[in-house]
Structure formats: C-alpha cells, structure tokens
Amino acid sequence: MLARILSIIEKGIDSGVADFIVGLAMLLVTIISVICAFLVFFHQKNRSKKDAACRLAAHYADCLLGENRFVTNVYNAAQILDYVKHTFDKTEKLKDFDIFELKRILAEKKIDLDEVKKRLYNIDSEIILNYSILHHESLSGGERAYAGFVVKDEDTGERKIRDEHILQEHFKQSVYDLLNHLEWFSMNCRYGLADEALLYQSLHQTFLSSVWMLYPIICMNNTNNENKMCTNVIWLFKKWNHRLHRIKGKADFKRKTLKKIADLFEKSANSIRAKEFSGKQLK
C-alpha cells in the first residue's frame, strides 16, 4: 500500500522531491521500529527483574530465614539480642561498619570492646547445642547431625558436650554462613539483577533486623578498607534503612497534620456550641 502511494506521488511530482519523501517515510518507519524495539526490551528487562526478585524471595524464605532464626534464637537465649539493640541504636548513623566506627560508638557509651567480644564469642555451649539440634531437626538429622559434639555418660546416661571449643567454632561458622548468604542476596539487589524495590516491600524488616543484629560482628572483621567484607550488605542496609525512615517520616507528618485538622475542627465545633442560644431556664 505504501509503495503504491509512493508510486502515485512520483508520477505527479519531481523525482528529487519524491526521493526526499521516500527517504523521510523510511526514516519515520525506522524510528518507530527502534522505539518499539526499545519498549519491548525494557518491558522484558523489567519482567525478568521481577521474576528474579520472586525467585530470590523464595530462596530467602527457604534458606536465609531458617539460618537467621537459628542465630537469632541463640542470641536471644544468650541475651545478646537485647544487648546489641540497646548498645547499637539503629536510629544512629551506622554507615561505615568497621572497627573504627564500632570503637567510637562504644567509647561514647563507655563500653569496653573486650566486653562486647566476650558476650558475642563466649556463648553458653548448651544453648548452642540445644538450638542447633532444634534447627537441624527441621532440616534433616536432628540429634544425629550433632552426635559428634556430645557424649553420654555410661553410668548416668546424661549428655555431655565433647568439645565446647569446636561447638563454639561451629556456631561462629553458622554466623558467617548467614552473612555470606545475605551478601549474595544484597549483591543481586545492588547490581540490578533483581527488582530491589519489589523485594523491599516484603523482606526489609527481617533483613534490617538481621544486619543490625550482626552489626558488631561485621565491624570487628572490617579492620581496614582494603579487605572490607559485606560491602553489598552494608549498601543495602543503608539504602533500605534510609527508605524506611523516610516512609515513617511521611506517615508521621501525615498523622500529625490530620490530628491538627481534627483538633482545629473540634475547637471550632466547641466554639459554635458555646455561642448557641439556649433560652432562659423555666421557673
């Protein structure tokens, strides 16, 4: 159809003008084709990022939540969780996640670094063992998975820990495994492999709580900037924490504004009622 129209135009107008019109038409067709191709590309890219976010969220629920629950339970039973929350306020600007920032915060609160290390690394072995067995029962082996850590007394039949140091090291490795998985999760968000905004909606609470809980561990392992660990975790924590405070700030502002309007309306209503004429009292 386009070729027929162009042939009709060519018969009635100069050949140079006809060539110009044909070239212009082809240019418009090319531009439209490129725009359509870009729209399809960006649509597919956004769709693939959302699909990746769904798969990443499923992995988070299947693996990371279980690991996080195990570490959280041990920390909670050992009263470390409350200690971290009271010592390192999340509203503070936790941004560098290194030993220097940790020492500065502890110095301001007059807390010794050795005290923090003692609390974090000297956890009661019975607590670790009990929650380790509980955690692995939900996976596969339970008591059998930890048979190498315990021995039963032949006379009393009581369970005793074979080597507390090995058990402590095992828990420490569980903490590092959780950090490594959080780092992999954060890397997908940071470099656009998954839709970070979509993941925020459902996972920001557990992620922020996990990183906050592990803040002193990360700091004590970051003694210099050359070999800094968990850089992607730090990036995502700051981004999501800032977004959370911004959303809360907007919600608080909206709530205060509505309260002021309600108070003003109530004050006006009371003023009107006070001026209403009620007549004289009957005698």
Short mmCIF file of C-alpha atoms in Angstrom, two decimals:
data_model
loop_
_atom_site.label_atom_id
_atom_site.label_comp_id
_atom_site.label_asym_id
_atom_site.label_seq_id
_atom_site.Cartn_x
_atom_site.Cartn_y
_atom_site.Cartn_z
CA MET A 1 0.00 0.00 0.00
CA LEU A 2 2.81 2.40 0.92
CA ALA A 3 4.67 1.54 -2.29
CA ARG A 4 1.53 2.23 -4.37
CA ILE A 5 1.02 5.61 -2.76
CA LEU A 6 4.66 6.49 -3.32
CA SER A 7 4.44 5.47 -7.00
CA ILE A 8 1.42 7.73 -7.47
CA ILE A 9 3.27 10.60 -5.83
CA GLU A 10 6.31 10.02 -8.06
CA LYS A 11 4.21 10.42 -11.23
CA GLY A 12 2.92 13.81 -10.16
CA ILE A 13 5.94 15.43 -8.60
CA ASP A 14 9.59 15.97 -9.30
CA SER A 15 11.86 12.91 -8.79
CA GLY A 16 14.07 14.77 -6.28
CA VAL A 17 11.09 15.66 -4.12
CA ALA A 18 9.83 12.08 -4.44
CA ASP A 19 13.16 10.72 -3.23
CA PHE A 20 13.04 13.07 -0.29
CA ILE A 21 9.53 11.94 0.66
CA VAL A 22 10.50 8.27 0.32
CA GLY A 23 13.59 8.83 2.47
CA LEU A 24 11.54 10.68 5.09
CA ALA A 25 8.97 7.89 5.18
CA MET A 26 11.66 5.26 5.59
CA LEU A 27 13.26 7.31 8.35
CA LEU A 28 9.95 7.54 10.22
CA VAL A 29 9.41 3.80 9.86
CA THR A 30 12.92 3.15 11.19
CA ILE A 31 12.42 5.47 14.16
CA ILE A 32 9.10 3.83 15.05
CA SER A 33 10.69 0.37 14.75
CA VAL A 34 13.59 1.35 17.03
CA ILE A 35 11.20 2.83 19.62
CA CYS A 36 9.08 -0.33 19.58
CA ALA A 37 12.21 -2.47 19.94
CA PHE A 38 13.37 -0.43 22.95
CA LEU A 39 9.93 -0.64 24.57
CA VAL A 40 9.91 -4.42 24.14
CA PHE A 41 13.47 -4.65 25.51
CA PHE A 42 12.73 -2.58 28.63
CA HIS A 43 9.49 -4.46 29.22
CA GLN A 44 11.30 -7.79 29.05
CA LYS A 45 14.11 -6.46 31.25
CA ASN A 46 11.69 -5.25 33.92
CA ARG A 47 9.77 -8.51 33.73
CA SER A 48 12.96 -10.55 34.11
CA LYS A 49 13.99 -8.45 37.15
CA LYS A 50 10.61 -9.06 38.76
CA ASP A 51 10.88 -12.79 38.03
CA ALA A 52 14.39 -12.80 39.54
CA ALA A 53 13.05 -10.96 42.59
CA CYS A 54 10.37 -13.61 43.09
CA ARG A 55 12.95 -16.41 42.86
CA LEU A 56 15.27 -14.54 45.22
CA ALA A 57 12.44 -14.01 47.71
CA ALA A 58 11.65 -17.74 47.59
CA HIS A 59 15.32 -18.56 48.27
CA TYR A 60 15.33 -16.05 51.12
CA ALA A 61 12.29 -17.71 52.68
CA ASP A 62 13.59 -21.26 52.20
CA CYS A 63 17.21 -20.79 53.31
CA LEU A 64 18.02 -17.44 54.88
CA LEU A 65 15.05 -17.29 57.23
CA GLY A 66 15.98 -20.67 58.71
CA GLU A 67 19.60 -19.64 59.23
CA ASN A 68 18.52 -16.30 60.63
CA ARG A 69 16.07 -17.97 63.03
CA PHE A 70 18.80 -20.26 64.36
CA VAL A 71 21.28 -17.42 65.03
CA THR A 72 18.52 -15.18 66.44
CA ASN A 73 17.32 -17.90 68.82
CA VAL A 74 20.83 -18.48 70.14
CA TYR A 75 21.46 -14.73 70.54
CA ASN A 76 18.10 -14.26 72.22
CA ALA A 77 18.63 -17.13 74.68
CA ALA A 78 22.11 -15.80 75.49
CA GLN A 79 20.63 -12.28 75.98
CA ILE A 80 22.87 -10.95 73.22
CA LEU A 81 19.99 -9.71 71.09
CA ASP A 82 18.80 -7.18 73.69
CA TYR A 83 22.39 -6.20 74.43
CA VAL A 84 23.05 -5.37 70.76
CA LYS A 85 19.77 -3.45 70.43
CA HIS A 86 20.49 -1.31 73.49
CA THR A 87 24.17 -0.78 72.69
CA PHE A 88 23.82 -0.02 68.97
CA ASP A 89 20.74 2.07 68.34
CA LYS A 90 19.51 1.58 64.77
CA THR A 91 18.50 5.23 64.61
CA GLU A 92 22.19 6.14 64.88
CA LYS A 93 24.13 6.64 61.66
CA LEU A 94 25.52 3.15 61.25
CA LYS A 95 27.27 3.72 57.95
CA ASP A 96 30.92 2.59 57.94
CA PHE A 97 30.50 -0.81 59.60
CA ASP A 98 34.16 -1.00 60.59
CA ILE A 99 36.21 -1.31 63.77
CA PHE A 100 36.77 2.45 63.98
CA GLU A 101 33.05 3.25 63.96
CA LEU A 102 32.46 0.47 66.49
CA LYS A 103 35.10 1.83 68.86
CA ARG A 104 33.69 5.35 68.53
CA ILE A 105 30.17 4.24 69.48
CA LEU A 106 31.46 2.13 72.38
CA ALA A 107 33.66 4.99 73.63
CA GLU A 108 30.68 7.36 73.67
CA LYS A 109 28.78 4.86 75.82
CA LYS A 110 31.84 3.98 77.91
CA ILE A 111 31.75 0.31 76.95
CA ASP A 112 34.91 -1.74 76.55
CA LEU A 113 35.44 -3.58 73.26
CA ASP A 114 36.60 -6.69 75.10
CA GLU A 115 33.24 -6.82 76.87
CA VAL A 116 31.43 -6.92 73.52
CA LYS A 117 33.76 -9.64 72.23
CA LYS A 118 33.22 -11.69 75.37
CA ARG A 119 29.45 -11.52 75.02
CA LEU A 120 29.49 -12.39 71.33
CA TYR A 121 32.06 -15.17 71.34
CA ASN A 122 31.57 -16.80 74.78
CA ILE A 123 28.05 -18.15 74.44
CA ASP A 124 26.91 -20.99 76.69
CA SER A 125 27.61 -24.20 74.78
CA GLU A 126 24.37 -25.80 75.99
CA ILE A 127 22.38 -23.00 74.35
CA ILE A 128 24.21 -23.51 71.07
CA LEU A 129 23.76 -27.29 71.20
CA ASN A 130 20.04 -27.18 72.04
CA TYR A 131 19.15 -24.75 69.29
CA SER A 132 21.47 -26.49 66.83
CA ILE A 133 19.61 -29.76 67.35
CA LEU A 134 16.27 -27.95 67.10
CA HIS A 135 17.35 -26.23 63.90
CA HIS A 136 18.61 -29.42 62.24
CA GLU A 137 15.52 -31.39 63.25
CA SER A 138 13.56 -29.10 60.97
CA LEU A 139 16.02 -29.83 58.17
CA SER A 140 17.17 -33.48 58.41
CA GLY A 141 19.25 -35.17 61.03
CA GLY A 142 18.48 -33.62 64.35
CA GLU A 143 20.39 -35.35 67.10
CA ARG A 144 22.35 -37.45 64.60
CA ALA A 145 23.78 -34.31 62.98
CA TYR A 146 25.33 -33.36 66.31
CA ALA A 147 26.33 -36.79 67.57
CA GLY A 148 29.99 -35.80 67.16
CA PHE A 149 29.60 -32.88 69.59
CA VAL A 150 28.12 -34.84 72.51
CA VAL A 151 28.86 -37.96 74.52
CA LYS A 152 26.65 -39.78 77.02
CA ASP A 153 27.89 -40.78 80.44
CA GLU A 154 27.85 -44.58 80.71
CA ASP A 155 26.72 -44.52 84.33
CA THR A 156 24.17 -41.71 84.44
CA GLY A 157 23.23 -41.52 80.76
CA GLU A 158 23.49 -37.74 80.88
CA ARG A 159 24.52 -35.88 77.76
CA LYS A 160 27.81 -34.04 77.91
CA ILE A 161 29.47 -31.81 75.35
CA ARG A 162 32.54 -33.48 73.93
CA ASP A 163 34.42 -30.31 72.93
CA GLU A 164 32.98 -26.86 73.70
CA HIS A 165 35.57 -25.08 71.55
CA ILE A 166 34.55 -27.00 68.43
CA LEU A 167 30.89 -26.27 69.13
CA GLN A 168 31.65 -22.56 69.56
CA GLU A 169 33.54 -22.55 66.26
CA HIS A 170 30.66 -24.33 64.58
CA PHE A 171 28.23 -21.62 65.67
CA LYS A 172 30.65 -18.90 64.59
CA GLN A 173 30.75 -20.51 61.15
CA SER A 174 26.93 -20.51 61.08
CA VAL A 175 27.01 -16.75 61.67
CA TYR A 176 29.48 -16.29 58.81
CA ASP A 177 27.36 -18.51 56.55
CA LEU A 178 24.36 -16.27 57.25
CA LEU A 179 26.43 -13.19 56.42
CA ASN A 180 27.64 -14.76 53.17
CA HIS A 181 24.09 -15.54 52.10
CA LEU A 182 22.98 -12.02 52.99
CA GLU A 183 25.87 -10.69 50.92
CA TRP A 184 24.79 -12.76 47.90
CA PHE A 185 21.20 -11.54 48.35
CA SER A 186 22.36 -7.91 48.59
CA MET A 187 24.57 -8.27 45.51
CA ASN A 188 21.54 -9.22 43.41
CA CYS A 189 19.77 -6.08 44.63
CA ARG A 190 22.71 -3.72 44.25
CA TYR A 191 23.59 -4.61 40.66
CA GLY A 192 20.05 -4.74 39.32
CA LEU A 193 19.83 -8.49 38.86
CA ALA A 194 16.54 -8.44 40.78
CA ASP A 195 13.91 -5.79 41.45
CA GLU A 196 15.19 -4.29 44.73
CA ALA A 197 12.07 -2.15 45.31
CA LEU A 198 9.83 -5.21 44.99
CA LEU A 199 11.93 -7.18 47.48
CA TYR A 200 11.89 -4.27 49.95
CA GLN A 201 8.12 -4.50 50.35
CA SER A 202 8.18 -7.98 51.89
CA LEU A 203 11.72 -8.53 53.21
CA HIS A 204 13.03 -5.24 54.58
CA GLN A 205 12.04 -5.92 58.20
CA THR A 206 13.84 -9.26 58.54
CA PHE A 207 16.83 -8.05 56.51
CA LEU A 208 17.35 -4.87 58.54
CA SER A 209 16.92 -6.76 61.82
CA SER A 210 19.43 -9.43 60.76
CA VAL A 211 22.10 -6.93 59.73
CA TRP A 212 21.50 -4.85 62.86
CA MET A 213 21.94 -7.98 64.98
CA LEU A 214 25.21 -8.80 63.20
CA TYR A 215 26.50 -5.21 63.14
CA PRO A 216 29.30 -5.70 65.75
CA ILE A 217 30.43 -8.93 64.03
CA ILE A 218 30.75 -7.12 60.70
CA CYS A 219 32.60 -4.20 62.32
CA MET A 220 35.11 -6.39 64.15
CA ASN A 221 36.01 -8.12 60.89
CA ASN A 222 36.42 -4.85 58.97
CA THR A 223 39.75 -3.60 60.26
CA ASN A 224 40.68 -1.81 57.02
CA ASN A 225 39.07 -0.61 53.80
CA GLU A 226 41.26 -2.75 51.54
CA ASN A 227 39.72 -6.06 52.64
CA LYS A 228 36.30 -4.90 53.73
CA MET A 229 33.69 -7.63 54.00
CA CYS A 230 29.91 -7.44 53.44
CA THR A 231 30.11 -4.29 51.29
CA ASN A 232 26.88 -5.17 49.48
CA VAL A 233 25.10 -5.91 52.77
CA ILE A 234 26.21 -2.50 54.07
CA TRP A 235 24.99 -0.79 50.89
CA LEU A 236 21.56 -2.42 51.01
CA PHE A 237 21.18 -1.86 54.77
CA LYS A 238 21.80 1.88 54.42
CA LYS A 239 19.51 2.15 51.40
CA TRP A 240 16.60 0.25 52.97
CA ASN A 241 17.08 1.84 56.41
CA HIS A 242 17.01 5.32 54.84
CA ARG A 243 13.90 4.43 52.83
CA LEU A 244 12.17 3.07 55.95
CA HIS A 245 12.88 6.26 57.93
CA ARG A 246 11.68 8.38 55.00
CA ILE A 247 8.42 6.44 54.76
CA LYS A 248 7.92 6.61 58.53
CA GLY A 249 8.65 10.34 58.45
CA LYS A 250 5.99 10.92 55.79
CA ALA A 251 3.49 8.79 57.72
CA ASP A 252 4.22 10.70 60.96
CA PHE A 253 3.85 14.04 59.18
CA LYS A 254 0.53 12.96 57.66
CA ARG A 255 -0.72 11.68 61.03
CA LYS A 256 0.26 14.92 62.82
CA THR A 257 -1.35 17.02 60.09
CA LEU A 258 -4.62 15.09 60.30
CA LYS A 259 -4.56 15.40 64.10
CA LYS A 260 -4.09 19.17 63.85
CA ILE A 261 -7.01 19.39 61.42
CA ALA A 262 -9.17 17.24 63.75
CA ASP A 263 -8.21 19.35 66.77
CA LEU A 264 -8.96 22.55 64.87
CA PHE A 265 -12.33 21.18 63.77
CA GLU A 266 -13.15 20.12 67.36
CA LYS A 267 -12.13 23.54 68.67
CA SER A 268 -14.34 25.28 66.10
CA ALA A 269 -17.26 22.99 66.92
CA ASN A 270 -16.91 23.72 70.65
CA SER A 271 -16.80 27.47 69.94
CA ILE A 272 -20.01 27.25 67.90
CA ARG A 273 -21.77 25.22 70.59
CA ALA A 274 -20.72 27.78 73.24
CA LYS A 275 -22.36 30.59 71.28
CA GLU A 276 -25.64 28.77 70.64
CA PHE A 277 -28.67 30.46 72.24
CA SER A 278 -30.46 28.07 74.52
CA GLY A 279 -33.06 30.43 76.00
CA LYS A 280 -33.87 31.14 79.60
CA GLN A 281 -34.47 28.41 82.11
CA LEU A 282 -38.10 27.84 83.04
CA LYS A 283 -39.02 28.80 86.58
#
